[in-house]
Amino acid sequence: MKEKNLSFLERKRIQVIQMELHVVTDGKQTIESLTEKILMIHREVDFIHIREKQKSAAEIMEIVTKLREKGVPTDKIIVNDRLDVVLLQGLSRVHLPGSSFSIQEVNHYQPTIKIGRSVHSIEEAKKSEQDGADYLLYGHIFSTHSKEGLEPRGIDELKKICRSVSIPVIAIGGMTAETIKLIPEKVHGVAVMSYVMGSDDPLQAVKHLKKRRVKEEGEDENEL
């Protein structure tokens, strides 16, 4: 069916699907539990970020190996900080925290790798774009238990970040089925951690998130 023949709500649903959904691991799972949850959800999401600060390189290698053996596409796997794992596994994406390698160093060493960078200000966002980042992860947008005591940056600051750069911005922090509805449509994507990884049924959590992104006709579209 051609898009012009679709109802308003059906067109909105197409727009929702186009917004990327990233799931970030929470560092609280065993290797077995982590891989099991990712295998349940990987077909429903765009990217899986392996963010396991307390696990060794060998353990992260084991996680990625298990995922690949079970059919998770390598292009969906983004490893946080561990460039060594990315290179040894032949992956195409790495995410760099602010304290990690410089973007230029990674681009010089392996120019084909797609690089994401965590940023927390307009200045960091502009600098990361200039340095060659392919996308930015910005947050935290809403209150979250992982950032207790820190004031969330909120929707207005998210809009400013998006206007300040031309590369994709992924919003992170406090994403739930309720708060995700507040993300402006023109934001490239959202990243979710606890709502999915902490759930007893991560697949239903992902589906609930995607469903709640559909707005009813007449709702504020939160344009940038």
PDB file of C-alpha atoms in Angstrom:
ATOM      1  CA  MET A   1       0.000   0.000   0.000  1.00  0.00           C
ATOM      2  CA  LYS A   2       1.372   3.427  -0.958  1.00  0.00           C
ATOM      3  CA  GLU A   3       2.088   5.767   1.966  1.00  0.00           C
ATOM      4  CA  LYS A   4      -0.210   8.490   0.598  1.00  0.00           C
ATOM      5  CA  ASN A   5      -3.176   6.107   1.020  1.00  0.00           C
ATOM      6  CA  LEU A   6      -2.412   5.369   4.670  1.00  0.00           C
ATOM      7  CA  SER A   7      -4.358   6.861   7.581  1.00  0.00           C
ATOM      8  CA  PHE A   8      -2.781   9.516   9.803  1.00  0.00           C
ATOM      9  CA  LEU A   9      -2.068   6.988  12.557  1.00  0.00           C
ATOM     10  CA  GLU A  10      -0.541   4.516  10.090  1.00  0.00           C
ATOM     11  CA  ARG A  11       1.756   7.229   8.735  1.00  0.00           C
ATOM     12  CA  LYS A  12       2.753   8.122  12.292  1.00  0.00           C
ATOM     13  CA  ARG A  13       3.571   4.484  12.958  1.00  0.00           C
ATOM     14  CA  ILE A  14       5.917   4.442   9.951  1.00  0.00           C
ATOM     15  CA  GLN A  15       7.648   7.553  11.290  1.00  0.00           C
ATOM     16  CA  VAL A  16       8.036   5.906  14.698  1.00  0.00           C
ATOM     17  CA  ILE A  17       9.647   2.822  13.213  1.00  0.00           C
ATOM     18  CA  GLN A  18      12.132   5.058  11.410  1.00  0.00           C
ATOM     19  CA  MET A  19      13.424   6.408  14.741  1.00  0.00           C
ATOM     20  CA  GLU A  20      16.303   4.153  15.744  1.00  0.00           C
ATOM     21  CA  LEU A  21      16.002   2.110  18.917  1.00  0.00           C
ATOM     22  CA  HIS A  22      19.275   1.311  20.684  1.00  0.00           C
ATOM     23  CA  VAL A  23      19.420  -1.007  23.692  1.00  0.00           C
ATOM     24  CA  VAL A  24      22.383  -0.585  26.045  1.00  0.00           C
ATOM     25  CA  THR A  25      23.445  -3.372  28.399  1.00  0.00           C
ATOM     26  CA  ASP A  26      23.459  -2.444  32.078  1.00  0.00           C
ATOM     27  CA  GLY A  27      26.522  -4.263  33.429  1.00  0.00           C
ATOM     28  CA  LYS A  28      24.377  -6.196  35.913  1.00  0.00           C
ATOM     29  CA  GLN A  29      23.826  -9.456  34.037  1.00  0.00           C
ATOM     30  CA  THR A  30      25.795 -12.669  33.892  1.00  0.00           C
ATOM     31  CA  ILE A  31      27.124 -13.597  30.467  1.00  0.00           C
ATOM     32  CA  GLU A  32      24.392 -16.212  30.133  1.00  0.00           C
ATOM     33  CA  SER A  33      21.559 -13.887  31.173  1.00  0.00           C
ATOM     34  CA  LEU A  34      22.890 -11.054  29.024  1.00  0.00           C
ATOM     35  CA  THR A  35      23.154 -13.108  25.854  1.00  0.00           C
ATOM     36  CA  GLU A  36      19.740 -14.686  26.469  1.00  0.00           C
ATOM     37  CA  LYS A  37      18.057 -11.279  26.755  1.00  0.00           C
ATOM     38  CA  ILE A  38      19.794  -9.898  23.677  1.00  0.00           C
ATOM     39  CA  LEU A  39      18.793 -12.942  21.640  1.00  0.00           C
ATOM     40  CA  MET A  40      15.177 -12.319  22.651  1.00  0.00           C
ATOM     41  CA  ILE A  41      15.141  -8.702  21.428  1.00  0.00           C
ATOM     42  CA  HIS A  42      17.700  -8.241  18.656  1.00  0.00           C
ATOM     43  CA  ARG A  43      15.197  -8.584  15.804  1.00  0.00           C
ATOM     44  CA  GLU A  44      13.065  -5.779  17.290  1.00  0.00           C
ATOM     45  CA  VAL A  45      15.825  -3.199  17.783  1.00  0.00           C
ATOM     46  CA  ASP A  46      18.316  -1.416  15.557  1.00  0.00           C
ATOM     47  CA  PHE A  47      21.467  -1.666  17.670  1.00  0.00           C
ATOM     48  CA  ILE A  48      22.753  -3.438  20.776  1.00  0.00           C
ATOM     49  CA  HIS A  49      25.426  -1.627  22.799  1.00  0.00           C
ATOM     50  CA  ILE A  50      27.652  -3.954  24.797  1.00  0.00           C
ATOM     51  CA  ARG A  51      28.521  -1.652  27.700  1.00  0.00           C
ATOM     52  CA  GLU A  52      30.077  -3.880  30.341  1.00  0.00           C
ATOM     53  CA  LYS A  53      32.613  -1.844  32.294  1.00  0.00           C
ATOM     54  CA  GLN A  54      33.139  -4.477  34.973  1.00  0.00           C
ATOM     55  CA  LYS A  55      33.749  -7.361  32.567  1.00  0.00           C
ATOM     56  CA  SER A  56      37.146  -8.270  31.177  1.00  0.00           C
ATOM     57  CA  ALA A  57      38.065  -8.138  27.512  1.00  0.00           C
ATOM     58  CA  ALA A  58      37.875 -11.944  27.453  1.00  0.00           C
ATOM     59  CA  GLU A  59      34.344 -11.893  28.842  1.00  0.00           C
ATOM     60  CA  ILE A  60      33.212  -9.285  26.329  1.00  0.00           C
ATOM     61  CA  MET A  61      34.802 -11.344  23.570  1.00  0.00           C
ATOM     62  CA  GLU A  62      32.792 -14.327  24.804  1.00  0.00           C
ATOM     63  CA  ILE A  63      29.559 -12.316  24.755  1.00  0.00           C
ATOM     64  CA  VAL A  64      30.108 -11.087  21.211  1.00  0.00           C
ATOM     65  CA  THR A  65      31.123 -14.560  20.025  1.00  0.00           C
ATOM     66  CA  LYS A  66      27.957 -16.109  21.492  1.00  0.00           C
ATOM     67  CA  LEU A  67      25.771 -13.442  19.899  1.00  0.00           C
ATOM     68  CA  ARG A  68      27.342 -13.895  16.481  1.00  0.00           C
ATOM     69  CA  GLU A  69      27.080 -17.681  16.687  1.00  0.00           C
ATOM     70  CA  LYS A  70      23.372 -17.343  17.497  1.00  0.00           C
ATOM     71  CA  GLY A  71      22.704 -15.140  14.496  1.00  0.00           C
ATOM     72  CA  VAL A  72      22.831 -11.561  15.782  1.00  0.00           C
ATOM     73  CA  PRO A  73      24.016  -9.483  12.799  1.00  0.00           C
ATOM     74  CA  THR A  74      27.476  -8.042  13.401  1.00  0.00           C
ATOM     75  CA  ASP A  75      26.323  -4.662  12.106  1.00  0.00           C
ATOM     76  CA  LYS A  76      23.866  -4.441  15.024  1.00  0.00           C
ATOM     77  CA  ILE A  77      26.558  -4.910  17.669  1.00  0.00           C
ATOM     78  CA  ILE A  78      28.228  -1.803  19.100  1.00  0.00           C
ATOM     79  CA  VAL A  79      30.954  -2.353  21.695  1.00  0.00           C
ATOM     80  CA  ASN A  80      31.524   0.355  24.272  1.00  0.00           C
ATOM     81  CA  ASP A  81      35.159   1.484  24.660  1.00  0.00           C
ATOM     82  CA  ARG A  82      36.813  -1.883  23.880  1.00  0.00           C
ATOM     83  CA  LEU A  83      38.346  -1.172  20.497  1.00  0.00           C
ATOM     84  CA  ASP A  84      40.439  -4.334  20.868  1.00  0.00           C
ATOM     85  CA  VAL A  85      37.283  -6.478  20.911  1.00  0.00           C
ATOM     86  CA  VAL A  86      35.859  -4.597  17.923  1.00  0.00           C
ATOM     87  CA  LEU A  87      39.009  -5.234  15.884  1.00  0.00           C
ATOM     88  CA  LEU A  88      39.439  -8.870  16.882  1.00  0.00           C
ATOM     89  CA  GLN A  89      35.775  -9.637  16.173  1.00  0.00           C
ATOM     90  CA  GLY A  90      35.792  -7.749  12.873  1.00  0.00           C
ATOM     91  CA  LEU A  91      32.933  -5.507  13.998  1.00  0.00           C
ATOM     92  CA  SER A  92      32.081  -2.251  12.266  1.00  0.00           C
ATOM     93  CA  ARG A  93      31.038  -0.063  15.215  1.00  0.00           C
ATOM     94  CA  VAL A  94      32.550   1.233  18.442  1.00  0.00           C
ATOM     95  CA  HIS A  95      31.154   3.661  20.998  1.00  0.00           C
ATOM     96  CA  LEU A  96      33.623   5.930  22.779  1.00  0.00           C
ATOM     97  CA  PRO A  97      32.906   7.426  26.211  1.00  0.00           C
ATOM     98  CA  GLY A  98      34.280  10.911  26.762  1.00  0.00           C
ATOM     99  CA  SER A  99      37.306   9.491  28.594  1.00  0.00           C
ATOM    100  CA  SER A 100      38.182   6.964  25.877  1.00  0.00           C
ATOM    101  CA  PHE A 101      40.408   7.145  22.785  1.00  0.00           C
ATOM    102  CA  SER A 102      40.209  10.234  20.635  1.00  0.00           C
ATOM    103  CA  ILE A 103      38.015   9.972  17.578  1.00  0.00           C
ATOM    104  CA  GLN A 104      40.939  10.978  15.353  1.00  0.00           C
ATOM    105  CA  GLU A 105      43.111   8.146  16.696  1.00  0.00           C
ATOM    106  CA  VAL A 106      40.479   5.540  15.886  1.00  0.00           C
ATOM    107  CA  ASN A 107      39.797   7.022  12.456  1.00  0.00           C
ATOM    108  CA  HIS A 108      43.510   7.062  11.673  1.00  0.00           C
ATOM    109  CA  TYR A 109      44.021   3.475  12.796  1.00  0.00           C
ATOM    110  CA  GLN A 110      40.850   2.010  11.291  1.00  0.00           C
ATOM    111  CA  PRO A 111      38.984   4.530   9.098  1.00  0.00           C
ATOM    112  CA  THR A 112      36.164   2.133   8.189  1.00  0.00           C
ATOM    113  CA  ILE A 113      34.844   1.820  11.756  1.00  0.00           C
ATOM    114  CA  LYS A 114      31.708   3.800  12.616  1.00  0.00           C
ATOM    115  CA  ILE A 115      32.305   5.824  15.767  1.00  0.00           C
ATOM    116  CA  GLY A 116      29.829   7.062  18.346  1.00  0.00           C
ATOM    117  CA  ARG A 117      30.726   9.475  21.126  1.00  0.00           C
ATOM    118  CA  SER A 118      29.002  10.245  24.425  1.00  0.00           C
ATOM    119  CA  VAL A 119      28.535  13.990  24.930  1.00  0.00           C
ATOM    120  CA  HIS A 120      26.994  16.144  27.623  1.00  0.00           C
ATOM    121  CA  SER A 121      27.146  19.662  26.210  1.00  0.00           C
ATOM    122  CA  ILE A 122      26.866  21.632  22.963  1.00  0.00           C
ATOM    123  CA  GLU A 123      30.609  22.248  23.015  1.00  0.00           C
ATOM    124  CA  GLU A 124      31.372  18.531  23.266  1.00  0.00           C
ATOM    125  CA  ALA A 125      28.848  17.798  20.533  1.00  0.00           C
ATOM    126  CA  LYS A 126      30.368  20.289  18.098  1.00  0.00           C
ATOM    127  CA  LYS A 127      33.907  19.123  18.870  1.00  0.00           C
ATOM    128  CA  SER A 128      32.987  15.465  18.384  1.00  0.00           C
ATOM    129  CA  GLU A 129      31.382  16.221  15.033  1.00  0.00           C
ATOM    130  CA  GLN A 130      34.464  18.148  13.936  1.00  0.00           C
ATOM    131  CA  ASP A 131      36.677  15.255  15.031  1.00  0.00           C
ATOM    132  CA  GLY A 132      34.757  12.831  12.826  1.00  0.00           C
ATOM    133  CA  ALA A 133      32.154  11.110  15.016  1.00  0.00           C
ATOM    134  CA  ASP A 134      29.393   9.370  13.075  1.00  0.00           C
ATOM    135  CA  TYR A 135      26.741   9.884  15.770  1.00  0.00           C
ATOM    136  CA  LEU A 136      26.366  11.284  19.288  1.00  0.00           C
ATOM    137  CA  LEU A 137      24.819   9.787  22.422  1.00  0.00           C
ATOM    138  CA  TYR A 138      23.426  12.613  24.554  1.00  0.00           C
ATOM    139  CA  GLY A 139      21.936  12.505  28.016  1.00  0.00           C
ATOM    140  CA  HIS A 140      20.716  11.931  30.510  1.00  0.00           C
ATOM    141  CA  ILE A 141      17.428  13.354  29.304  1.00  0.00           C
ATOM    142  CA  PHE A 142      15.126  12.219  32.127  1.00  0.00           C
ATOM    143  CA  SER A 143      15.710  11.237  35.746  1.00  0.00           C
ATOM    144  CA  THR A 144      17.218   7.780  36.083  1.00  0.00           C
ATOM    145  CA  HIS A 145      18.413   5.575  38.952  1.00  0.00           C
ATOM    146  CA  SER A 146      21.800   5.179  37.256  1.00  0.00           C
ATOM    147  CA  LYS A 147      22.365   8.954  37.603  1.00  0.00           C
ATOM    148  CA  GLU A 148      20.868   9.616  41.022  1.00  0.00           C
ATOM    149  CA  GLY A 149      21.568  13.094  42.337  1.00  0.00           C
ATOM    150  CA  LEU A 150      22.323  14.508  38.887  1.00  0.00           C
ATOM    151  CA  GLU A 151      19.864  16.892  37.293  1.00  0.00           C
ATOM    152  CA  PRO A 152      18.519  15.564  33.970  1.00  0.00           C
ATOM    153  CA  ARG A 153      19.319  17.694  30.935  1.00  0.00           C
ATOM    154  CA  GLY A 154      15.787  17.593  29.583  1.00  0.00           C
ATOM    155  CA  ILE A 155      14.063  17.998  26.233  1.00  0.00           C
ATOM    156  CA  ASP A 156      14.999  21.649  25.646  1.00  0.00           C
ATOM    157  CA  GLU A 157      18.715  20.906  25.890  1.00  0.00           C
ATOM    158  CA  LEU A 158      18.242  17.881  23.637  1.00  0.00           C
ATOM    159  CA  LYS A 159      16.698  20.127  21.005  1.00  0.00           C
ATOM    160  CA  LYS A 160      19.623  22.545  21.262  1.00  0.00           C
ATOM    161  CA  ILE A 161      22.108  19.712  20.787  1.00  0.00           C
ATOM    162  CA  CYS A 162      20.257  18.500  17.705  1.00  0.00           C
ATOM    163  CA  ARG A 163      20.258  21.990  16.211  1.00  0.00           C
ATOM    164  CA  SER A 164      23.978  22.437  16.891  1.00  0.00           C
ATOM    165  CA  VAL A 165      25.195  19.466  14.816  1.00  0.00           C
ATOM    166  CA  SER A 166      24.373  17.774  11.534  1.00  0.00           C
ATOM    167  CA  ILE A 167      25.187  14.187  12.572  1.00  0.00           C
ATOM    168  CA  PRO A 168      22.613  11.889  14.251  1.00  0.00           C
ATOM    169  CA  VAL A 169      21.860  12.409  17.942  1.00  0.00           C
ATOM    170  CA  ILE A 170      20.671   9.503  20.080  1.00  0.00           C
ATOM    171  CA  ALA A 171      18.905  10.466  23.323  1.00  0.00           C
ATOM    172  CA  ILE A 172      19.582   8.405  26.455  1.00  0.00           C
ATOM    173  CA  GLY A 173      18.600   8.431  30.101  1.00  0.00           C
ATOM    174  CA  GLY A 174      15.356   7.546  31.860  1.00  0.00           C
ATOM    175  CA  MET A 175      13.687   6.136  28.760  1.00  0.00           C
ATOM    176  CA  THR A 176      10.419   4.366  29.591  1.00  0.00           C
ATOM    177  CA  ALA A 177       7.140   3.749  27.799  1.00  0.00           C
ATOM    178  CA  GLU A 178       5.936   7.088  29.197  1.00  0.00           C
ATOM    179  CA  THR A 179       8.968   9.333  28.721  1.00  0.00           C
ATOM    180  CA  ILE A 180       9.798   8.076  25.232  1.00  0.00           C
ATOM    181  CA  LYS A 181       6.619   9.742  23.973  1.00  0.00           C
ATOM    182  CA  LEU A 182       8.145  13.128  24.831  1.00  0.00           C
ATOM    183  CA  ILE A 183      11.162  12.734  22.532  1.00  0.00           C
ATOM    184  CA  PRO A 184      10.854  15.043  19.493  1.00  0.00           C
ATOM    185  CA  GLU A 185      10.180  13.210  16.247  1.00  0.00           C
ATOM    186  CA  LYS A 186      13.262  14.660  14.560  1.00  0.00           C
ATOM    187  CA  VAL A 187      15.679  13.166  17.086  1.00  0.00           C
ATOM    188  CA  HIS A 188      17.455  10.360  15.253  1.00  0.00           C
ATOM    189  CA  GLY A 189      16.924   7.726  17.922  1.00  0.00           C
ATOM    190  CA  VAL A 190      16.700   6.749  21.573  1.00  0.00           C
ATOM    191  CA  ALA A 191      18.848   4.476  23.718  1.00  0.00           C
ATOM    192  CA  VAL A 192      17.270   2.418  26.484  1.00  0.00           C
ATOM    193  CA  MET A 193      18.988   0.560  29.289  1.00  0.00           C
ATOM    194  CA  SER A 194      17.152  -0.357  32.502  1.00  0.00           C
ATOM    195  CA  TYR A 195      13.623  -0.461  31.098  1.00  0.00           C
ATOM    196  CA  VAL A 196      14.623  -3.336  28.822  1.00  0.00           C
ATOM    197  CA  MET A 197      17.666  -4.982  30.429  1.00  0.00           C
ATOM    198  CA  GLY A 198      16.128  -4.892  33.907  1.00  0.00           C
ATOM    199  CA  SER A 199      12.845  -6.386  32.726  1.00  0.00           C
ATOM    200  CA  ASP A 200      11.798  -9.990  33.310  1.00  0.00           C
ATOM    201  CA  ASP A 201      10.343  -9.884  29.789  1.00  0.00           C
ATOM    202  CA  PRO A 202      12.659  -7.699  27.683  1.00  0.00           C
ATOM    203  CA  LEU A 203      10.882  -8.535  24.428  1.00  0.00           C
ATOM    204  CA  GLN A 204       7.555  -7.216  25.711  1.00  0.00           C
ATOM    205  CA  ALA A 205       9.356  -4.184  27.123  1.00  0.00           C
ATOM    206  CA  VAL A 206      10.780  -3.385  23.685  1.00  0.00           C
ATOM    207  CA  LYS A 207       7.400  -3.870  22.006  1.00  0.00           C
ATOM    208  CA  HIS A 208       5.761  -1.664  24.619  1.00  0.00           C
ATOM    209  CA  LEU A 209       8.298   1.082  23.949  1.00  0.00           C
ATOM    210  CA  LYS A 210       7.675   0.934  20.219  1.00  0.00           C
ATOM    211  CA  LYS A 211       3.918   0.944  20.692  1.00  0.00           C
ATOM    212  CA  ARG A 212       3.965   3.950  23.021  1.00  0.00           C
ATOM    213  CA  ARG A 213       5.956   5.973  20.498  1.00  0.00           C
ATOM    214  CA  VAL A 214       2.773   6.167  18.382  1.00  0.00           C
ATOM    215  CA  LYS A 215       1.019   9.458  19.110  1.00  0.00           C
ATOM    216  CA  GLU A 216      -2.678  10.056  18.847  1.00  0.00           C
ATOM    217  CA  GLU A 217      -3.923  12.531  16.262  1.00  0.00           C
ATOM    218  CA  GLY A 218      -3.774  16.080  17.552  1.00  0.00           C
ATOM    219  CA  GLU A 219      -1.050  15.468  20.135  1.00  0.00           C
ATOM    220  CA  ASP A 220       1.876  17.879  20.301  1.00  0.00           C
ATOM    221  CA  GLU A 221       4.583  16.577  17.980  1.00  0.00           C
ATOM    222  CA  ASN A 222       7.369  18.346  19.916  1.00  0.00           C
ATOM    223  CA  GLU A 223       9.025  19.681  16.785  1.00  0.00           C
ATOM    224  CA  LEU A 224      12.588  20.898  17.039  1.00  0.00           C
TER     225      LEU A 224
END
